[in-house]
Short mmCIF file of C-alpha atoms in Angstrom, two decimals:
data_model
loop_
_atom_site.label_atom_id
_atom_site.label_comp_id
_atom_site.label_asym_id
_atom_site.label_seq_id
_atom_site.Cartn_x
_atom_site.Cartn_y
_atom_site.Cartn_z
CA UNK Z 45 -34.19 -2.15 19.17
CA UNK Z 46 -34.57 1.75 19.40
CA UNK Z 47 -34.64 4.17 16.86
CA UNK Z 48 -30.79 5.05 16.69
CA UNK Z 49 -30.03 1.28 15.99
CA UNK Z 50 -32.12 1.50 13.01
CA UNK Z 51 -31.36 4.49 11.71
CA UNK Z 52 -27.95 3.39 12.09
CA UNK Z 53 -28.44 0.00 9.84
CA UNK Z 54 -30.76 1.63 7.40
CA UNK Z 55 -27.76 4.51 6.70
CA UNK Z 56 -25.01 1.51 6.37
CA UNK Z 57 -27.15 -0.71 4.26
CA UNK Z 58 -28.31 2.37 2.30
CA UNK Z 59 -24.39 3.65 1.78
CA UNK Z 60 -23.04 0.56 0.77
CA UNK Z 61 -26.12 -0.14 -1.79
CA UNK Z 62 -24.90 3.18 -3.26
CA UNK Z 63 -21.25 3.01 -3.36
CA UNK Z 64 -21.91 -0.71 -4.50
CA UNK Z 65 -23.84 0.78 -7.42
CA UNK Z 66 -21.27 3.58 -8.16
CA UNK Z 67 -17.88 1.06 -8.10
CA UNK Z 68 -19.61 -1.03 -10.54
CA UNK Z 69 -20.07 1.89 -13.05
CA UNK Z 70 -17.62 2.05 -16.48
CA UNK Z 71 -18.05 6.10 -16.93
CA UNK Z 72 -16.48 6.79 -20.22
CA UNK Z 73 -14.68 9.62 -19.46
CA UNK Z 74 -11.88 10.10 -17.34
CA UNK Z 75 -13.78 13.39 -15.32
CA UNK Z 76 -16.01 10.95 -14.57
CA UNK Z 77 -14.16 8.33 -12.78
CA UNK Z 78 -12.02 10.51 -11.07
CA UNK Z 79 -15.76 11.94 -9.71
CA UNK Z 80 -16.32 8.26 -8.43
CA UNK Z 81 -12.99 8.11 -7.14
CA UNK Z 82 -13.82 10.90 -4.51
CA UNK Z 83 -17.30 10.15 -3.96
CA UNK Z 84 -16.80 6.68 -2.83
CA UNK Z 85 -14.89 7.58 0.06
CA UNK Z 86 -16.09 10.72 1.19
CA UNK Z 87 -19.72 8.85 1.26
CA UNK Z 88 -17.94 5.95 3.07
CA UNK Z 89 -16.07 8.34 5.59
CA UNK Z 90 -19.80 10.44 6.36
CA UNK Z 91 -21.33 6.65 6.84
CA UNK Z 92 -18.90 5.52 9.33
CA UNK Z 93 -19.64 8.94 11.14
CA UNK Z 94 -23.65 8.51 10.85
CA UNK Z 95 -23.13 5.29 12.32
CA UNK Z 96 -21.03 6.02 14.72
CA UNK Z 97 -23.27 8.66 15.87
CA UNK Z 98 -26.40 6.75 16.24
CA UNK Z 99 -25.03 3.60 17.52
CA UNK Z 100 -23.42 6.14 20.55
CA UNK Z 101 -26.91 7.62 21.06
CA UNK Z 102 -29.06 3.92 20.94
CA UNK Z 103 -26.76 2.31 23.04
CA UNK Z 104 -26.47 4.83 25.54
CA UNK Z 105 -21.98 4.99 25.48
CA UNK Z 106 -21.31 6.58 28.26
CA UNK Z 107 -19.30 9.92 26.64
CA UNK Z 108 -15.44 8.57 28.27
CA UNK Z 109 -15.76 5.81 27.10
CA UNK Z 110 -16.96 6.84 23.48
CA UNK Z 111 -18.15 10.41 22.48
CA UNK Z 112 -20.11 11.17 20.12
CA UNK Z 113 -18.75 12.78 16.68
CA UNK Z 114 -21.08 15.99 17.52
CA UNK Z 115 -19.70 16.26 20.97
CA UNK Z 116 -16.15 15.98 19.37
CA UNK Z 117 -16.83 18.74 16.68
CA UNK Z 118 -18.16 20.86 19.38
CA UNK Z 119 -14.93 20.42 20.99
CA UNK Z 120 -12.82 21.24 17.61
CA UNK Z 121 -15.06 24.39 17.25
CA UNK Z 122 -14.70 25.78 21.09
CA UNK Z 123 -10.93 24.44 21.51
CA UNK Z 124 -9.53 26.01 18.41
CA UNK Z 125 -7.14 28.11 19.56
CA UNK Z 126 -5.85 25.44 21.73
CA UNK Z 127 -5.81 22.93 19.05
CA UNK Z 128 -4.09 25.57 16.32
CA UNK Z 129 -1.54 26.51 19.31
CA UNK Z 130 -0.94 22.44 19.49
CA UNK Z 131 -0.58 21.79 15.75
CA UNK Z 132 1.90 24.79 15.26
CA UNK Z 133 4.41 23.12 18.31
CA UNK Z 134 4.02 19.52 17.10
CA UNK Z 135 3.57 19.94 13.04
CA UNK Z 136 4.58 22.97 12.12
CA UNK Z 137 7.97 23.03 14.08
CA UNK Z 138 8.87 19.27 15.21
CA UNK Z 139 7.49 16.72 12.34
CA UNK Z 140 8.12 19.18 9.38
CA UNK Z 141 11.62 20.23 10.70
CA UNK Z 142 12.54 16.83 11.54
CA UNK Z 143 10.75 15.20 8.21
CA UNK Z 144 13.11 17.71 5.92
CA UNK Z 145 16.59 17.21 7.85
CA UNK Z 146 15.69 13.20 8.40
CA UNK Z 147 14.66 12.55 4.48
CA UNK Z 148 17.58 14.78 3.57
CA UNK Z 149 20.47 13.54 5.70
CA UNK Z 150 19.03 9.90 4.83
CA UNK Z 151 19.33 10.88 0.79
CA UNK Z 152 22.81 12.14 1.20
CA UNK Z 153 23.91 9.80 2.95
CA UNK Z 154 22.46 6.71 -0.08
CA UNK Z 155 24.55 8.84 -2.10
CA UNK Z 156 27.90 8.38 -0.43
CA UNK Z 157 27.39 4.59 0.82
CA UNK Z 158 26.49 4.11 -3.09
CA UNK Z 159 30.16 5.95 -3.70
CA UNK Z 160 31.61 3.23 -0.87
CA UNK Z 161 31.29 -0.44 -0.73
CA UNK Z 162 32.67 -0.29 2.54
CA UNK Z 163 29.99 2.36 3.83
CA UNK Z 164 27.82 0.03 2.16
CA UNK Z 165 28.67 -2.95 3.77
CA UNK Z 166 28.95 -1.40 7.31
CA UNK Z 167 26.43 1.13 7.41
CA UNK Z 168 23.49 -0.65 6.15
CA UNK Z 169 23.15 -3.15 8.42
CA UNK Z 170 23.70 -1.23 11.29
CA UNK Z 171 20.79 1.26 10.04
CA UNK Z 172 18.75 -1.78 9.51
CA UNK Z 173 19.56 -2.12 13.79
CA UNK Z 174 18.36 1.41 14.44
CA UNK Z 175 15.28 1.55 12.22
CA UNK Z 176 13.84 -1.48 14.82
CA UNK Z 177 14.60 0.59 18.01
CA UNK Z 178 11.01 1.36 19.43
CA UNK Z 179 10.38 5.04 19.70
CA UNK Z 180 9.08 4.75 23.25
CA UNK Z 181 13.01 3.67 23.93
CA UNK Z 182 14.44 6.28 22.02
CA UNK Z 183 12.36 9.26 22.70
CA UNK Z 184 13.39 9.83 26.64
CA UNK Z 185 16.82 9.84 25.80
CA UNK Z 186 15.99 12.58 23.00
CA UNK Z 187 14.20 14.59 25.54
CA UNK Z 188 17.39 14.12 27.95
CA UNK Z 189 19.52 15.03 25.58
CA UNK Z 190 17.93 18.26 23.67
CA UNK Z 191 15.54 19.31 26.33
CA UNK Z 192 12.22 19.34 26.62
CA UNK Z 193 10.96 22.05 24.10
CA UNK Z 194 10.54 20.84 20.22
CA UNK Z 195 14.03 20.47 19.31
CA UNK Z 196 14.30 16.90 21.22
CA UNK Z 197 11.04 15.84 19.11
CA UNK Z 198 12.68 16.81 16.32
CA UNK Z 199 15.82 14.75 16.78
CA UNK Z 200 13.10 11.52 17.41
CA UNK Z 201 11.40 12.23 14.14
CA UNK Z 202 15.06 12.15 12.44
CA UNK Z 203 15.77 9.29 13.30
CA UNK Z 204 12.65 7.55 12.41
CA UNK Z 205 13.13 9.00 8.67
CA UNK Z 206 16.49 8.89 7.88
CA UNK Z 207 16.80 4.84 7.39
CA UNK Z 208 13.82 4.55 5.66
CA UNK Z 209 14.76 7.34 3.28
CA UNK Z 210 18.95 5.79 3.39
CA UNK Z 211 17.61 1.92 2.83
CA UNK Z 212 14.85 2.86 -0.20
CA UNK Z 213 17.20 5.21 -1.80
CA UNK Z 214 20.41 2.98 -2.13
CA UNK Z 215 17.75 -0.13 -3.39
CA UNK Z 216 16.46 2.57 -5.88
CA UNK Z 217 19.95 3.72 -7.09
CA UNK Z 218 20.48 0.22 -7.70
CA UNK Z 219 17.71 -0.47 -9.21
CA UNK Z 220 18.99 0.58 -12.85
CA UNK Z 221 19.55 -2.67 -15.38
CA UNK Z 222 23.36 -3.41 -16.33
CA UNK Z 223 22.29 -3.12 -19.80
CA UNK Z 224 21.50 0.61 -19.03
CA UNK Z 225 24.95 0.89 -16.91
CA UNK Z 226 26.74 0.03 -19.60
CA UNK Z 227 24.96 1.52 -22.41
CA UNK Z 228 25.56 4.78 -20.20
CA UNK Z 229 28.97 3.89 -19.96
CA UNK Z 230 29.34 3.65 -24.24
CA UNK Z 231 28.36 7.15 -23.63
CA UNK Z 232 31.46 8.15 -21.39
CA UNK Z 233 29.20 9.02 -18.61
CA UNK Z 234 30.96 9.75 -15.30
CA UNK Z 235 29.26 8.63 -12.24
CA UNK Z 236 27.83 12.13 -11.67
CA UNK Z 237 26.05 12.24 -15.43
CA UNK Z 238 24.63 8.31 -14.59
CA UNK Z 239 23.10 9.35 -11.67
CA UNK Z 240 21.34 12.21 -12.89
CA UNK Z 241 19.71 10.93 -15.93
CA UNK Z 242 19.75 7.21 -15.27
CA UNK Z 243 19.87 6.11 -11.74
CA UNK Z 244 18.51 8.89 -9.58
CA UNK Z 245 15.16 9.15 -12.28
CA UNK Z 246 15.08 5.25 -11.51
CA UNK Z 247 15.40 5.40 -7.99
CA UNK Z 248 12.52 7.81 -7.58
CA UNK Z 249 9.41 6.11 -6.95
CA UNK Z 250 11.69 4.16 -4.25
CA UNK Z 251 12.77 7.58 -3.11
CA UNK Z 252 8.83 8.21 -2.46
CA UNK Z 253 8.16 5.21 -0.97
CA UNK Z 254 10.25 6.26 1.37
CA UNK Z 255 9.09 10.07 1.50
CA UNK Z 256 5.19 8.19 1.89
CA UNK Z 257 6.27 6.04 4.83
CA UNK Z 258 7.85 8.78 6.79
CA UNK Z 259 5.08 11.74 6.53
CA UNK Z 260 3.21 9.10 8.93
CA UNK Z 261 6.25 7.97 11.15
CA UNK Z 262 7.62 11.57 11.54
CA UNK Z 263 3.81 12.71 12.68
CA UNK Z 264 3.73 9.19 15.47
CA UNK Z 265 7.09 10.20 16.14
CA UNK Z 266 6.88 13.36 17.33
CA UNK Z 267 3.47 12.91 19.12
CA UNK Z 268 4.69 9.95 20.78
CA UNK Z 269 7.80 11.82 22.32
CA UNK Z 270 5.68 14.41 23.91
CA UNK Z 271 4.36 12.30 25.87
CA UNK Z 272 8.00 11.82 27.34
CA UNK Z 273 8.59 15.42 28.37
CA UNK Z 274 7.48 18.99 26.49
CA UNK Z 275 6.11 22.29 27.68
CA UNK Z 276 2.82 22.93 28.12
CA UNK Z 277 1.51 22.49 24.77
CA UNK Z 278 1.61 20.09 21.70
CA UNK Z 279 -0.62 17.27 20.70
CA UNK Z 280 0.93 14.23 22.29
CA UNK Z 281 1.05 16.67 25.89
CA UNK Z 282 -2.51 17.44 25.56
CA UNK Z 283 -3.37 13.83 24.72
CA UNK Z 284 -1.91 12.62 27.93
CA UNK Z 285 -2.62 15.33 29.99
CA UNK Z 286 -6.47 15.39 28.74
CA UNK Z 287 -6.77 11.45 29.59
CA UNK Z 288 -6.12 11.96 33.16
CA UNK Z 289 -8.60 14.75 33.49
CA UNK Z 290 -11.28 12.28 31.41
CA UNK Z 291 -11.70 15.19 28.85
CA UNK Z 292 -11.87 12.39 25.84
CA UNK Z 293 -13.80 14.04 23.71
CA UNK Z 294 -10.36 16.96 24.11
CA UNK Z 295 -8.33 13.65 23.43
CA UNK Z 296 -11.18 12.83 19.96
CA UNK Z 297 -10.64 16.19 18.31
CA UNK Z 298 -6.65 16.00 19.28
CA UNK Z 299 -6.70 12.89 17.02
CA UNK Z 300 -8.89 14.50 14.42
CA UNK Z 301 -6.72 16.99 14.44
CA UNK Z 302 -3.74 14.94 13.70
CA UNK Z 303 -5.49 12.29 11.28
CA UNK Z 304 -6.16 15.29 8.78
CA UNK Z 305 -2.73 17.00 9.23
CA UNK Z 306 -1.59 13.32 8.46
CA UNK Z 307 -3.96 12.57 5.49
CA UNK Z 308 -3.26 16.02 3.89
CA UNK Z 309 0.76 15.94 4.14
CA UNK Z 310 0.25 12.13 3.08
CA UNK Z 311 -1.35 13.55 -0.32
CA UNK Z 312 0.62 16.46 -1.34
CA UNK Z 313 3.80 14.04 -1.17
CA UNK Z 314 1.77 11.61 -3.72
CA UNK Z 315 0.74 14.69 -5.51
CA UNK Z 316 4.24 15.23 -5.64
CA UNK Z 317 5.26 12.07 -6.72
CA UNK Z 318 2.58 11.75 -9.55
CA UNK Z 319 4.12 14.73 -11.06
CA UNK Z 320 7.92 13.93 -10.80
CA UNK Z 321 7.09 10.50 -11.63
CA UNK Z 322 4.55 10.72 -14.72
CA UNK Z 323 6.43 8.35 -16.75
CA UNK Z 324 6.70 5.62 -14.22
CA UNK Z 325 3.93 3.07 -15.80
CA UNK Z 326 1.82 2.99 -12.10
CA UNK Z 327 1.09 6.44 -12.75
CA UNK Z 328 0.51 6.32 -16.33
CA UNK Z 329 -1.97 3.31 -15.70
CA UNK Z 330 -3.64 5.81 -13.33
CA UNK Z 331 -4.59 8.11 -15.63
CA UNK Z 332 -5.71 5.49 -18.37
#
């Protein structure tokens, strides 16, 4: 057993002895445990890359098969402009266009089916049909239609959020107790006053379940259509089109690239929903 392999268990046993140590911990003050909250993973997420790293090095991983992290943040440093070029086509313009008009059309659309029993009875299940198409299926037919440039990933991305946004919106506007209905109704609420201070404030942390779920399916969606037709740039392209010239460590800091764009859009919707939420109890018991 070489060096790297024991570097490599002496850094795992050593980082899970300290987070072990720091989970366990009852700081008194709230500073404090939101301090452990971050440090826990970050020192998890560095482990995984030390590890990674040596094992690579003591077992010899031939680099396509397996780069190294280094080799990939060499990469990430050397191929920004390339990288930055590819984020702006497939982020920036296809999975934040599509994520607005998909969430959107899918949240007007709750609000008329929840005006319609018929819509509701007609439209639901036949979203429920849709939402299982596989995007592989769906995304040549985008390109065919719309072309190959970003507007036909944005079409696939719309379609992957709108009935996830339309089937956790109209469970959220029903979510609302009868009691509270009628106690509205004593009130001589129209439907338009009920829904904005009873059923849409109800419906929101369904409303961000929804928004949650799709900030990852609009980013799959989009880089998973690219591989179906697209000019000469974009993440999914230069994923496919790196594989076949065995550039994987190109292919390593593509997927970096797209993990953090996910993480970070991930977080500032449950940012978001923290503070338009605060009085839902999960987020109050949170904060305890």
């Amino acid at each position: 057993m070489n060096g790297y392999i024991l570097a490599a268990l002496a850094i795992w046993i050593g980082a899970w002895t300290l987070n072990e140590w720091l989970v366990r911990q009852r700081p008194a003050s709230a500073e404090a445990k939101q301090a452990i909250g971050i440090i826990v993973p970050v020192i998890f997420g560095a482990t995984l890359l030390a590890v990674w790293e040596c094992l690579v090095h003591g077992f010899q991983i031939p680099p396509i098969l397996l780069p190294a992290p280094s080799a990939i943040w060499v990469k990430l440093v050397n191929s920004a402009p390339v990288l930055w070029a590819d984020f702006q086509q497939t982020f920036l313009k296809s999975v934040i266009t599509g994520y607005i008009a998909g969430c959107g059309l899918g949240f007007a659309v709750a609000l008329l089916i929840d005006r319609s029993p018929f819509l509701q009875k007609g439209l639901l299940p036949i979203g429920n049909f849709v939402s299982a198409l596989p995007v592989v299926g769906i995304a040549p037919i985008m390109v065919m239609w719309f072309g190959f440039d970003w507007p036909s990933k944005v079409a696939v991305v719309v379609i992957m959020t709108f009935f996830p946004m339309l089937v956790n919106t109209v469970q959220g506007l029903a979510s609302a107790s009868h009691m509270e209905r009628d106690l509205m109704r004593t009130y001589a609420a129209n439907w338009g006053q009920m829904l904005i201070k009873l059923r849409l404030p109800a419906a929101w942390p369904f409303i961000f379940n929804a928004l949650k779920i799709n900030s990852t399916l609009a980013l799959i969606g989009a880089i998973v259509a690219e591989f179906f037709g697209t000019p000469i740039v974009g993440m999914g392209f230069r994923i496919s089109t790196e594989v076949g010239r065995a550039n994987i460590d190109m292919v390593w800091a593509e997927i970096a690239v797209a993990a953090v764009a996910g993480s970070v859009f991930y977080g500032l919707v449950a940012l978001a929903e923290r503070w338009v939420t605060f009085w839902h109890p999960s987020v109050r018991g949170g904060r305890a």
